[in-house]
Coordinates of C-alpha atoms and ligand atoms in Angstrom, one line a residue:
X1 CA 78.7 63.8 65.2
X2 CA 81.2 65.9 65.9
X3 CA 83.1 67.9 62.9
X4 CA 86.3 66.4 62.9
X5 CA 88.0 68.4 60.2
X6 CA 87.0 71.4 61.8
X7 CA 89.4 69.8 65.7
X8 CA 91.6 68.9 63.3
X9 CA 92.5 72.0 61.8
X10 CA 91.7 73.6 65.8
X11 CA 94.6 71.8 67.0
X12 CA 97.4 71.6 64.2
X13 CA 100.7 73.9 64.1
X14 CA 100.7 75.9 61.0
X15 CA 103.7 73.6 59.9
X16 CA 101.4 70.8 60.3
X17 CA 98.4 72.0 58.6
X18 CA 100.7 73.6 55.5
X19 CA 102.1 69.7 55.5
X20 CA 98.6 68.7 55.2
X21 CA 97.1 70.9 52.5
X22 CA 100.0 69.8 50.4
X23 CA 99.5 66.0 50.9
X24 CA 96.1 66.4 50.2
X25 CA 96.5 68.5 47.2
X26 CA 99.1 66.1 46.0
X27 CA 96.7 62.9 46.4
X28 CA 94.4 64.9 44.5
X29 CA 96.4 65.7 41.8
X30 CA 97.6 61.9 41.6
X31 CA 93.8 60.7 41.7
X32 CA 94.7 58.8 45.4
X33 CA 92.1 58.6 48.1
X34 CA 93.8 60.1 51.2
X35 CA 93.6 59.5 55.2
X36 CA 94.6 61.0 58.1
X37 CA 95.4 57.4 60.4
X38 CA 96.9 55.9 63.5
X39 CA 98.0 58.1 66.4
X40 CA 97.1 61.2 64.9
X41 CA 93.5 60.5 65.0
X42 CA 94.0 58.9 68.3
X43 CA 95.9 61.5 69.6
X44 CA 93.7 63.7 68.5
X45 CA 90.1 61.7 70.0
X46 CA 92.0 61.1 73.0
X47 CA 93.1 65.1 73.5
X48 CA 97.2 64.3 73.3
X49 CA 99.2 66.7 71.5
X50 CA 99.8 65.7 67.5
X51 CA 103.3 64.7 67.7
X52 CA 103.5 63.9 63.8
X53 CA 100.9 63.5 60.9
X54 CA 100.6 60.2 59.6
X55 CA 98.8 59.7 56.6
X56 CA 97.3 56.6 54.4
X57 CA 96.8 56.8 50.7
X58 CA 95.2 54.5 48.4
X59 CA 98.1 54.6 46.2
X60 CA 102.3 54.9 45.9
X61 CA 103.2 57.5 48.4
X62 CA 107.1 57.4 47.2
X63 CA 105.6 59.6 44.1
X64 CA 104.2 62.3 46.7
X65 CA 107.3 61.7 48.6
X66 CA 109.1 63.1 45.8
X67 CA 106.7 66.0 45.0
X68 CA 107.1 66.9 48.5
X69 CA 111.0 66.6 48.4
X70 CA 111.0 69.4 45.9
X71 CA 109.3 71.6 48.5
X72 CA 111.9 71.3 51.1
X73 CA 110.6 67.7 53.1
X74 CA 112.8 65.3 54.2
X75 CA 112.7 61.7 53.8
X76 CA 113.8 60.1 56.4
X77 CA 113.3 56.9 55.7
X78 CA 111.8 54.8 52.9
X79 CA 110.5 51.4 52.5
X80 CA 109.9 50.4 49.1
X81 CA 108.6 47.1 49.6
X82 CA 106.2 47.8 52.0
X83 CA 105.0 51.2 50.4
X84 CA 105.7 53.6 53.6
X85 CA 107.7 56.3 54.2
X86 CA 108.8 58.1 56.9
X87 CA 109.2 61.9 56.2
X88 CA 110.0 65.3 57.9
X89 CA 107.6 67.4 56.4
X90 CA 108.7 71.4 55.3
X91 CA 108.7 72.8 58.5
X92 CA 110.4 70.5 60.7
X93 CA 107.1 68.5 61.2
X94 CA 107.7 64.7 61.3
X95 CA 105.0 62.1 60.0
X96 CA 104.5 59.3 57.7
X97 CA 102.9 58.4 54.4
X98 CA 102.0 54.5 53.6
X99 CA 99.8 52.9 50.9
X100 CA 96.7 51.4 52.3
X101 CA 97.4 47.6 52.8
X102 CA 96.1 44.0 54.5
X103 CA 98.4 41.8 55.8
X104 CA 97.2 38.5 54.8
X105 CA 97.9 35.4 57.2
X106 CA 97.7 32.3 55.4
X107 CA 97.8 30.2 59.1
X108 CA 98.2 32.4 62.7
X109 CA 102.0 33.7 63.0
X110 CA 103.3 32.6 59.6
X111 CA 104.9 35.8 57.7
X112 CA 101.6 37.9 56.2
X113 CA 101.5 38.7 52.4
X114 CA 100.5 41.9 51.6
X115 CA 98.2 42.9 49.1
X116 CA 97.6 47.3 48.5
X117 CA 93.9 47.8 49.5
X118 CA 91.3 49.9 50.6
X119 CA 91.7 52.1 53.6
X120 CA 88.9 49.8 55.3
X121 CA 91.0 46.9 54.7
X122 CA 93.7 48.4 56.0
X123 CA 92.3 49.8 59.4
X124 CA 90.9 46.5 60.2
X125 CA 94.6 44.6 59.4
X126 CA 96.1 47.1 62.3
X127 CA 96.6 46.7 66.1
X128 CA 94.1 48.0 68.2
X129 CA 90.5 49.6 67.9
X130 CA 92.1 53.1 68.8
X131 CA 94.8 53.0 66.1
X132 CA 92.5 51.6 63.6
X133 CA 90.5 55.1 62.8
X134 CA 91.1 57.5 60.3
X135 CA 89.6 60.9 58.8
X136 CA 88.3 61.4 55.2
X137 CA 90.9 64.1 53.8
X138 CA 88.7 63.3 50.2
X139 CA 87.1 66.4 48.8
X140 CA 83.6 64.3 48.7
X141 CA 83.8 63.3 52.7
X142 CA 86.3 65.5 54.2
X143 CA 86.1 65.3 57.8
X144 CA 84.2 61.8 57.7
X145 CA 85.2 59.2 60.6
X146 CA 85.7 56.1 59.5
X147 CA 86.0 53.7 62.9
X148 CA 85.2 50.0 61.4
X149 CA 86.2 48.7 64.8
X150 CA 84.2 50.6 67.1
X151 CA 87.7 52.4 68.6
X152 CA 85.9 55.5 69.4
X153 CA 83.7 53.7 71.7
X154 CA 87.3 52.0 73.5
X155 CA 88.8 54.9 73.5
X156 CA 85.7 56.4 76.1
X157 CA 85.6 53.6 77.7
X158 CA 89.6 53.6 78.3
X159 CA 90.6 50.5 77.1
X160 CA 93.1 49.3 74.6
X161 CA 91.7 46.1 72.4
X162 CA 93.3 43.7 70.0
X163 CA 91.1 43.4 66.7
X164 CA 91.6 39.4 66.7
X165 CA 92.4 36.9 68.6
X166 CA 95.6 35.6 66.9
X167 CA 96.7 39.3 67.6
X168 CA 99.6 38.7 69.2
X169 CA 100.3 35.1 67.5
X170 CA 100.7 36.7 64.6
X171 CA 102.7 39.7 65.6
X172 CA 104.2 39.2 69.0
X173 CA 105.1 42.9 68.6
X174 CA 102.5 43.7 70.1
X175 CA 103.0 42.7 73.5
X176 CA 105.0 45.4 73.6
X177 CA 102.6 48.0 72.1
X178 CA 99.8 46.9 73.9
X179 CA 101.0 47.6 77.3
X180 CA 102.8 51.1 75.9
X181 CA 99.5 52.1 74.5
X182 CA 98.0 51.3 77.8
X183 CA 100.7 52.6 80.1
X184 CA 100.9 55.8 78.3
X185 CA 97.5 56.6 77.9
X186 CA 96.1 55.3 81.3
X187 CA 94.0 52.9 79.7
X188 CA 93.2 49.4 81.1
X189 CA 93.9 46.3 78.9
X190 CA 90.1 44.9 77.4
X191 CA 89.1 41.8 78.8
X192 CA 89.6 39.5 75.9
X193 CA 92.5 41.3 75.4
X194 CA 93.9 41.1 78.3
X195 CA 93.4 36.9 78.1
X196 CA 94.9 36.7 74.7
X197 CA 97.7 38.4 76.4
X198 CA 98.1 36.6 78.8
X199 CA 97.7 33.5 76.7
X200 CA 100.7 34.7 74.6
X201 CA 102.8 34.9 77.8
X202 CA 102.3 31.4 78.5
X203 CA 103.0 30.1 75.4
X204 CA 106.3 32.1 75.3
X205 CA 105.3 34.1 71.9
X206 CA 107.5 37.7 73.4
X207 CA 110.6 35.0 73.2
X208 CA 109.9 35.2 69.1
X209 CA 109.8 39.7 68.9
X210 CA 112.1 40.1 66.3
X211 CA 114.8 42.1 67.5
X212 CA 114.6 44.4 64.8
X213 CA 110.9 45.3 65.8
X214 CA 112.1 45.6 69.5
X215 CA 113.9 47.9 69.0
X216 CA 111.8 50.0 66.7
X217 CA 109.4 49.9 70.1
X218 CA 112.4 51.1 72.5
X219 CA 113.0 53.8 69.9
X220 CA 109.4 54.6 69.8
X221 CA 109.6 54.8 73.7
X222 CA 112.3 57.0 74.1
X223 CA 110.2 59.3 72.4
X224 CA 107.9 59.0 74.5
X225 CA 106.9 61.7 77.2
X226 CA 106.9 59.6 80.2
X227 CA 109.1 56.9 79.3
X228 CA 108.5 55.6 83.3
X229 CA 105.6 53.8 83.3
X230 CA 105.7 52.0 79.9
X231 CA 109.4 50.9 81.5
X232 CA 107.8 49.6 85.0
X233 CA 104.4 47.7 82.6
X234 CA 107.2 45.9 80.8
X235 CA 109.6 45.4 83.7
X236 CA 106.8 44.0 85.5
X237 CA 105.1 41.7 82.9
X238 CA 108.9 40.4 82.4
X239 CA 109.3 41.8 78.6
X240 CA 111.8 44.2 79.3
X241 CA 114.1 40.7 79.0
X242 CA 112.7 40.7 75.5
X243 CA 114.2 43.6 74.5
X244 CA 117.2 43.0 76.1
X245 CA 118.5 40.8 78.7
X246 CA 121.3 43.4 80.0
X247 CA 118.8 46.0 80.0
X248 CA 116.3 44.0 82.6
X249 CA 119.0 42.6 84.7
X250 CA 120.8 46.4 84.9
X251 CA 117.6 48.1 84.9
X252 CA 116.6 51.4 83.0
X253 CA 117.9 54.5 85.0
X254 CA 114.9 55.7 86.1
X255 CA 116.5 58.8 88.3
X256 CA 118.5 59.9 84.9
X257 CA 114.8 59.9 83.2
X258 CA 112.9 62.1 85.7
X259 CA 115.7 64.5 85.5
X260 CA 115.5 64.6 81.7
X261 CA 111.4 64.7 82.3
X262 CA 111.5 67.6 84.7
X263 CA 113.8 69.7 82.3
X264 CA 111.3 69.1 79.1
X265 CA 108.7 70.7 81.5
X266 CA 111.4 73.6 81.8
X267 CA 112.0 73.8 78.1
X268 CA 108.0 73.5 77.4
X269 CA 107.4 76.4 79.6
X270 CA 110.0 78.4 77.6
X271 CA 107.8 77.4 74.2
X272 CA 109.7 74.6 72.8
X273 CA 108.5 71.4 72.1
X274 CA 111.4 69.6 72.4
X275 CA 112.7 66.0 70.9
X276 CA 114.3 64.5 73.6
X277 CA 115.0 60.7 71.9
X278 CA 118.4 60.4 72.1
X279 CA 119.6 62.1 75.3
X280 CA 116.3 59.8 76.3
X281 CA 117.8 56.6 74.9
X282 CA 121.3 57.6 76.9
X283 CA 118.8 57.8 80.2
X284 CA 117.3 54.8 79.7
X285 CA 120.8 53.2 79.2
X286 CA 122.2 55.3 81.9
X287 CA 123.4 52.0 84.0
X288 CA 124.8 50.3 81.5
X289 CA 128.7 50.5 80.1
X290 CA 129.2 52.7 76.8
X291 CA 130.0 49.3 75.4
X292 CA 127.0 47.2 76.5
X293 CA 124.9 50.6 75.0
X294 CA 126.7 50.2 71.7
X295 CA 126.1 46.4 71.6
X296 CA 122.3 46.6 72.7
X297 CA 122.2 48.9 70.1
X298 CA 123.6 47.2 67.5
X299 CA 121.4 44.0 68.4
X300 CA 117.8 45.8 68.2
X301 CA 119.2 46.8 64.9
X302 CA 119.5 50.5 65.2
X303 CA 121.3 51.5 62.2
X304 CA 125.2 52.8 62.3
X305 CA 124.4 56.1 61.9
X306 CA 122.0 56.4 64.7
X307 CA 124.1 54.7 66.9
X308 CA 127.2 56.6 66.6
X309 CA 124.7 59.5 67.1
X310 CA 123.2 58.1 70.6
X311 CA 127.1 56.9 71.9
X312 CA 128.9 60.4 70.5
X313 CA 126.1 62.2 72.2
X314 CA 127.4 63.3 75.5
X315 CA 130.9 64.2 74.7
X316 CA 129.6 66.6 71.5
X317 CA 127.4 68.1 74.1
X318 CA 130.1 68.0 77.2
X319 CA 132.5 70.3 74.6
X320 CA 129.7 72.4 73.6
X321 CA 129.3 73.3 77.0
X322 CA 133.0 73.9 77.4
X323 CA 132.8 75.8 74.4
X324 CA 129.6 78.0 76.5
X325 CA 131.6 78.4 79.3
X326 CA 135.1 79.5 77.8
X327 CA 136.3 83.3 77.5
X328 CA 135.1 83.6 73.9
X329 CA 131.9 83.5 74.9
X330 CA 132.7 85.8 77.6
X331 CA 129.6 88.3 76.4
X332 CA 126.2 87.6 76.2
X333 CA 125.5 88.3 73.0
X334 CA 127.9 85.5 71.9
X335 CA 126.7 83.1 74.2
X336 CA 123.4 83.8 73.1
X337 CA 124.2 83.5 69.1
X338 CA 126.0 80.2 70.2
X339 CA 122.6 78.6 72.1
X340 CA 120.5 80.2 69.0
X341 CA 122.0 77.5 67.2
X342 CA 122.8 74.6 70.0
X343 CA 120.3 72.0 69.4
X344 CA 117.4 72.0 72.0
X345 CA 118.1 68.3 72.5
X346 CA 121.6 69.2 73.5
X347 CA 120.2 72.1 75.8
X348 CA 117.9 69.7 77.7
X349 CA 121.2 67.8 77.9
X350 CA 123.0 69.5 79.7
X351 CA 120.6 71.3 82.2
X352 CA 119.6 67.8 83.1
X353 CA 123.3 66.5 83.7
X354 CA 125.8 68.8 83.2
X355 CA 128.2 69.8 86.4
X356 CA 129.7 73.0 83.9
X357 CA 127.6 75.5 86.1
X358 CA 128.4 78.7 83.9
X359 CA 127.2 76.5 80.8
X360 CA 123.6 75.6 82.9
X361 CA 123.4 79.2 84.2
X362 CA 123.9 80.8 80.4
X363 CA 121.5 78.3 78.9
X364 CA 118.9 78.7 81.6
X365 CA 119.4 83.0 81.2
X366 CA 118.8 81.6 77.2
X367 CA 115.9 80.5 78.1
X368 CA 114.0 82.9 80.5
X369 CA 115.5 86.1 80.1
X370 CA 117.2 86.5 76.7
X371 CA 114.8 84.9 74.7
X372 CA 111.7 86.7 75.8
X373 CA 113.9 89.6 75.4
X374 CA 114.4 88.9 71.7
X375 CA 110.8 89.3 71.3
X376 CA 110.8 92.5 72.3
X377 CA 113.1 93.4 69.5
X378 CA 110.3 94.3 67.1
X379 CA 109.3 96.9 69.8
X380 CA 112.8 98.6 69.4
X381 CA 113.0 99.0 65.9
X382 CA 109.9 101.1 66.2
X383 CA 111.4 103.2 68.4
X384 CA 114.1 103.8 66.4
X385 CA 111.8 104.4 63.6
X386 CA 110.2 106.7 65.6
X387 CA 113.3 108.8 66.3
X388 CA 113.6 109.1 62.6
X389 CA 115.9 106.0 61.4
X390 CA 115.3 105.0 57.7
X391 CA 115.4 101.1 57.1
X392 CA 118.6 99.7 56.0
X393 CA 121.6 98.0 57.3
X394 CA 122.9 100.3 59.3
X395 CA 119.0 100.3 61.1
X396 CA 119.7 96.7 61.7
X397 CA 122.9 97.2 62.8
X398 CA 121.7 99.1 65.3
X399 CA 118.8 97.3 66.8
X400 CA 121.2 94.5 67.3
X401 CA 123.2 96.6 68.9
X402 CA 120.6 97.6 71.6
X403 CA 119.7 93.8 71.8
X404 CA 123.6 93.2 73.3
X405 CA 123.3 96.4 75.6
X406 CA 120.4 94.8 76.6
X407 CA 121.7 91.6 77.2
X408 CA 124.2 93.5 79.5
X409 CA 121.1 94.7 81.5
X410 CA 120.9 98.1 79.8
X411 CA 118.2 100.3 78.2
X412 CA 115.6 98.6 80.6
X413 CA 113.1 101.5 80.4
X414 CA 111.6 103.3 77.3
X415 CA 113.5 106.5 78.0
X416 CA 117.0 104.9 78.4
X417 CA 116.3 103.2 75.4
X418 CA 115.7 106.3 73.2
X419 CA 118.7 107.5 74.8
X420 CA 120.9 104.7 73.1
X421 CA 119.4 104.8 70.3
X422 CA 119.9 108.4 69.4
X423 CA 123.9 107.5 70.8
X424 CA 123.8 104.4 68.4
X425 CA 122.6 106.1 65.2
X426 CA 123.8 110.0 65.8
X427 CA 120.3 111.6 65.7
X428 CA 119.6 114.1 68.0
X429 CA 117.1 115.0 69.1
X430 CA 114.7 117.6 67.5
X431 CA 114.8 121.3 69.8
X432 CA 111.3 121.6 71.4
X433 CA 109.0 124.2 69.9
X434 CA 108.6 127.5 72.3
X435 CA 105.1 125.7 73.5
X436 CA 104.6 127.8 75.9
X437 CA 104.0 131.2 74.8
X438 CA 102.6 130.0 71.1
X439 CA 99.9 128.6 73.5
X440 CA 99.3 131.9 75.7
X441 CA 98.5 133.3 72.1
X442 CA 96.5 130.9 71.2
X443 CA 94.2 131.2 74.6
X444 CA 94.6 134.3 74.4
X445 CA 93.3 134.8 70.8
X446 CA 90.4 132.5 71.5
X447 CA 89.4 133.9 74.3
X448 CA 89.0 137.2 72.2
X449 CA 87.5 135.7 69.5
X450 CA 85.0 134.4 72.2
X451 CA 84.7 137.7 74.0
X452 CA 86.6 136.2 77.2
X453 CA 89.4 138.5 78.0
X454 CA 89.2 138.3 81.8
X455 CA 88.9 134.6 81.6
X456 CA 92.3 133.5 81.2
X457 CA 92.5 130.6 84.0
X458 CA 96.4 130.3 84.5
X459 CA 98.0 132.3 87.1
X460 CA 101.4 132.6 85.3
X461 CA 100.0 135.2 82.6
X462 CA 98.7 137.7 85.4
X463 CA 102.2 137.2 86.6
X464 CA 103.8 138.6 83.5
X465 CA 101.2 141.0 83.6
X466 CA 102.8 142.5 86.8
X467 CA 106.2 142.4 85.8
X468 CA 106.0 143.3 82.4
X469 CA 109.5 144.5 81.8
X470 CA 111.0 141.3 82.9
X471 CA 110.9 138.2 80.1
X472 CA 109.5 135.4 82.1
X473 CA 112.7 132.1 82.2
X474 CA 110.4 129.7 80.8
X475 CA 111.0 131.0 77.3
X476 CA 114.3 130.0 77.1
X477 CA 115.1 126.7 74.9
X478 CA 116.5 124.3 77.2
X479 CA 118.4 122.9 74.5
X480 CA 120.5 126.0 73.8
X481 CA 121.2 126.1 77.2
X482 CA 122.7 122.6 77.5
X483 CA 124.6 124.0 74.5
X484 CA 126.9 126.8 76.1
Ligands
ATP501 P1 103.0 56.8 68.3 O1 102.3 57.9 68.9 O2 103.9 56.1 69.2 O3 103.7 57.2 67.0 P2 101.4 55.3 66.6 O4 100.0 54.7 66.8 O5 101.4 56.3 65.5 O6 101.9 55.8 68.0 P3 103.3 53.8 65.1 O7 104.2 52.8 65.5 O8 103.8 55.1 64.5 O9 102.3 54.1 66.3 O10 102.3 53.2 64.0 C1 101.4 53.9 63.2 C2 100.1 53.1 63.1 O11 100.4 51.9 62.4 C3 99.5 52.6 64.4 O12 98.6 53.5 64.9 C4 98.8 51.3 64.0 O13 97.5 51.6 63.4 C5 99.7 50.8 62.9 N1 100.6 49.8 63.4 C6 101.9 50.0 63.8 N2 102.4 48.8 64.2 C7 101.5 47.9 64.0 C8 101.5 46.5 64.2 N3 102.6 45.8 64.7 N4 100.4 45.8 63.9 C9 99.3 46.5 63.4 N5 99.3 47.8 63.2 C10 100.4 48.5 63.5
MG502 MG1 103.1 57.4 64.8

């Protein structure tokens, strides 16, 4: 078997494994069994990156909620009743924490009940074989795979399967996921599964998705990284109706979504992992009328503050790139202390779709040549510790000083640097040592000491020799001449 805690811990951000030592110290303290579930274990079977961290406890996770509050997390979003909270962990890491639970189905599409449960309860009670794993984070089993549905063995065999087959009667949800999942991952639909879906179809169960959990889906899409082909699998199996009927009969804006696609390839290159949901959601809804946006909105039951977020989107980010492109930001180092703290969200924006060409060209120079530059900073300060600067303000002053000229295309080589940096901070430099003739002695004394006087290999001192009376040039200090 392979050691799972040991790819785990291979392929999490510091900020992720930080968020996970402190759940799991936290479940410990409270006496809670805890689980890594859902699309992080997939994601992490299947090789996908580990968007978010989503955790199951056997236990209240609201009380480690609030432990982790007190560390700096977020809570983004908290539901009491069924025991699961959404969180942004200390280190701008999103992920979840829920109480282990089985939904209980008294007859096939009624409204479950839900009774707090084991972690095995709870992975069988969940959609598909591949979200229905989880990993041990327990000091006794840490690492241990518990897969009571046999997902690993899907997920090599590339299929997506329902766990039962009222599936989709009792949560016609997951129409939607099922063909996401699929879409997204390249995976075909299981045989069974793929009757019971179509089953469902025929007896019109996608007409009874809440629109509340719709919406939730289209969210989740957004967020997606190749929004396209989940689109076309719903299009084409005539749920994209479900969603919303404006939506299918307008179509999503499928040219507005490769442009986004192609510019989170840009912004990947440059080492961001950007969030792309909302100017996302605008692509998607790119054909429609700000109005029919807003209502569609409304309707899938995205809340007010999220959808004045989506709708105020483009004209925050149309001024900020006014803003870029105006005379205050005229040098680069202001332009580039403006993008440090422009949302990447905003950036992706506006390379994808802005026509404010000075804006696009600053943010791309942002990106591939004064960023990398900025990492070079650390390289500076040494040299201007090396010229003899002490620490303190004024050497901070300085290095970002040579950062602007730098900016400006200056102080591209080592030596030009130096230069700029002895202008900058007023230390000259040092006179050099008369090198030359201290060395002659010291041959000259060795070769004594060793009883070598005619070996002497230089020309210059037989030179001298000749002339004696005349002092050879190279003894004068350059410096001093420089001087007069
Ligand atoms: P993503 O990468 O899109 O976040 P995910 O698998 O984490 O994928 P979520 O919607 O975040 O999807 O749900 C987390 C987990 O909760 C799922 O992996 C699944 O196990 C379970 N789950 C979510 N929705 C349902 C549902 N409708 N029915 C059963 N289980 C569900
Ligand atoms: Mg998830």
């Amino acid at each position: 078997m392979p050691d799972y805690m040991f790819l785990l811990e291979s392929r999490l951000l510091p900020e992720q494994r930080a968020a996970l030592l402190r759940v799991q110290e936290l479940s410990a303290a409270l006496g809670y069994n805890v689980y890594l579930t859902g699309g992080t274990v997939r994601d992490l079977i299947t090789g996908a990156s580990l968007k978010d961290l989503d955790f199951t406890v056997e236990g209240n996770p609201s009380k480690i909620a609030r432990e982790l509050e007190k560390g700096g997390a977020k809570v983004l979003m908290e539901d009491e009743k069924l025991r699961h909270v959404e969180i942004l962990f200390a280190g701008d890491c999103e992920g979840s924490i829920a109480a282990a639970r089985d939904d209980h189905y008294v007859r096939p599409g009624t409204r479950p009940e839900i009774r707090w449960s084991t972690i095995m309860e709870d992975l069988r009670r969940r959609d598909f074989s591949l979200n229905a794993i989880a990993i041990s984070l327990n000091p006794a089993s840490r690492g241990l795979l518990l897969d009571p549905t046999n997902g690993l063995s899907d997920v090599e065999r590339a299929e997506v399967r329902a766990l039962i087959i009222h599936s989709f009667t009792n949560q016609p949800v997951r129409l939607l996921r099922v063909l996401r999942f699929a879409a997204r991952m390249g995976f075909k639909l299981e045989q069974r599964t793929q009757e019971w879906f179509e089953l469902a179809i025929e007896r019109d169960l996608h007409h009874s998705i809440e629109p509340g959990e719709a919406g939730a889906e289209l969210r989740a899409l957004a967020r997606e990284e190749n929004p396209t082909a989940i689109l076309k699998s719903w299009e084409e199996h005539d749920l994209l109706e479900t969603v919303h009927p404006v939506l299918a009969k307008k179509h999503p804006d499928y040219d507005s979504i490769n442009r986004l696609n192609k510019v989170r390839d840009d912004l990947f290159m440059a080492g961001f992992r950007p969030r792309l949901g909302t100017p996302m959601m605008l692509s998607i809804l790119g054909r429609l009328k700000d109005r029919e946006q807003g209502s569609l909105l409304h309707k899938l039951g995205f809340r007010a503050a999220e959808v004045d977020h989506i709708l105020e989107f483009e004209e925050k980010a149309q001024a900020s790139a006014k803003e870029l492109a105006g005379k205050k930001m005229a040098a680069p180092i202001d332009a580039y202390r403006f993008l440090e703290k422009m949302p990447v969200d905003t950036m992706a924006y506006l390379l994808a779709f802005s026509s404010n060409s000075s804006a696009v060209s600053k943010i791309r120079a942002y990106l591939n040549k004064w960023r990398p530059m900025r990492s070079g900073i650390p390289a500076v300060a040494n040299e201007l510790t090396t010229i003899g600067m002490p620490a303190g303000p004024k050497f901070d002053a300085i290095v970002d000083q040579m950062f602007a000229m730098q900016l400006m295309g200056r102080g591209k080589t080592p030596e030009e640097r130096e230069k700029i940096l002895r202008k900058l901070s007023g230390i000259k430099e040092q006179p050099k040592p008369k090198e030359t003739k201290g060395k002659e002695k010291k041959v000259a004394k060795l070769a004594k000491l060793a009883g070598m006087t005619k070996a002497v290999p230089s020309p210059a001192p037989a030179a001298k020799a000749a002339k004696p009376s005349k002092p050879a040039p190279s003894t004068k200090d350059p410096q001093k001449k420089k001087k007069k």
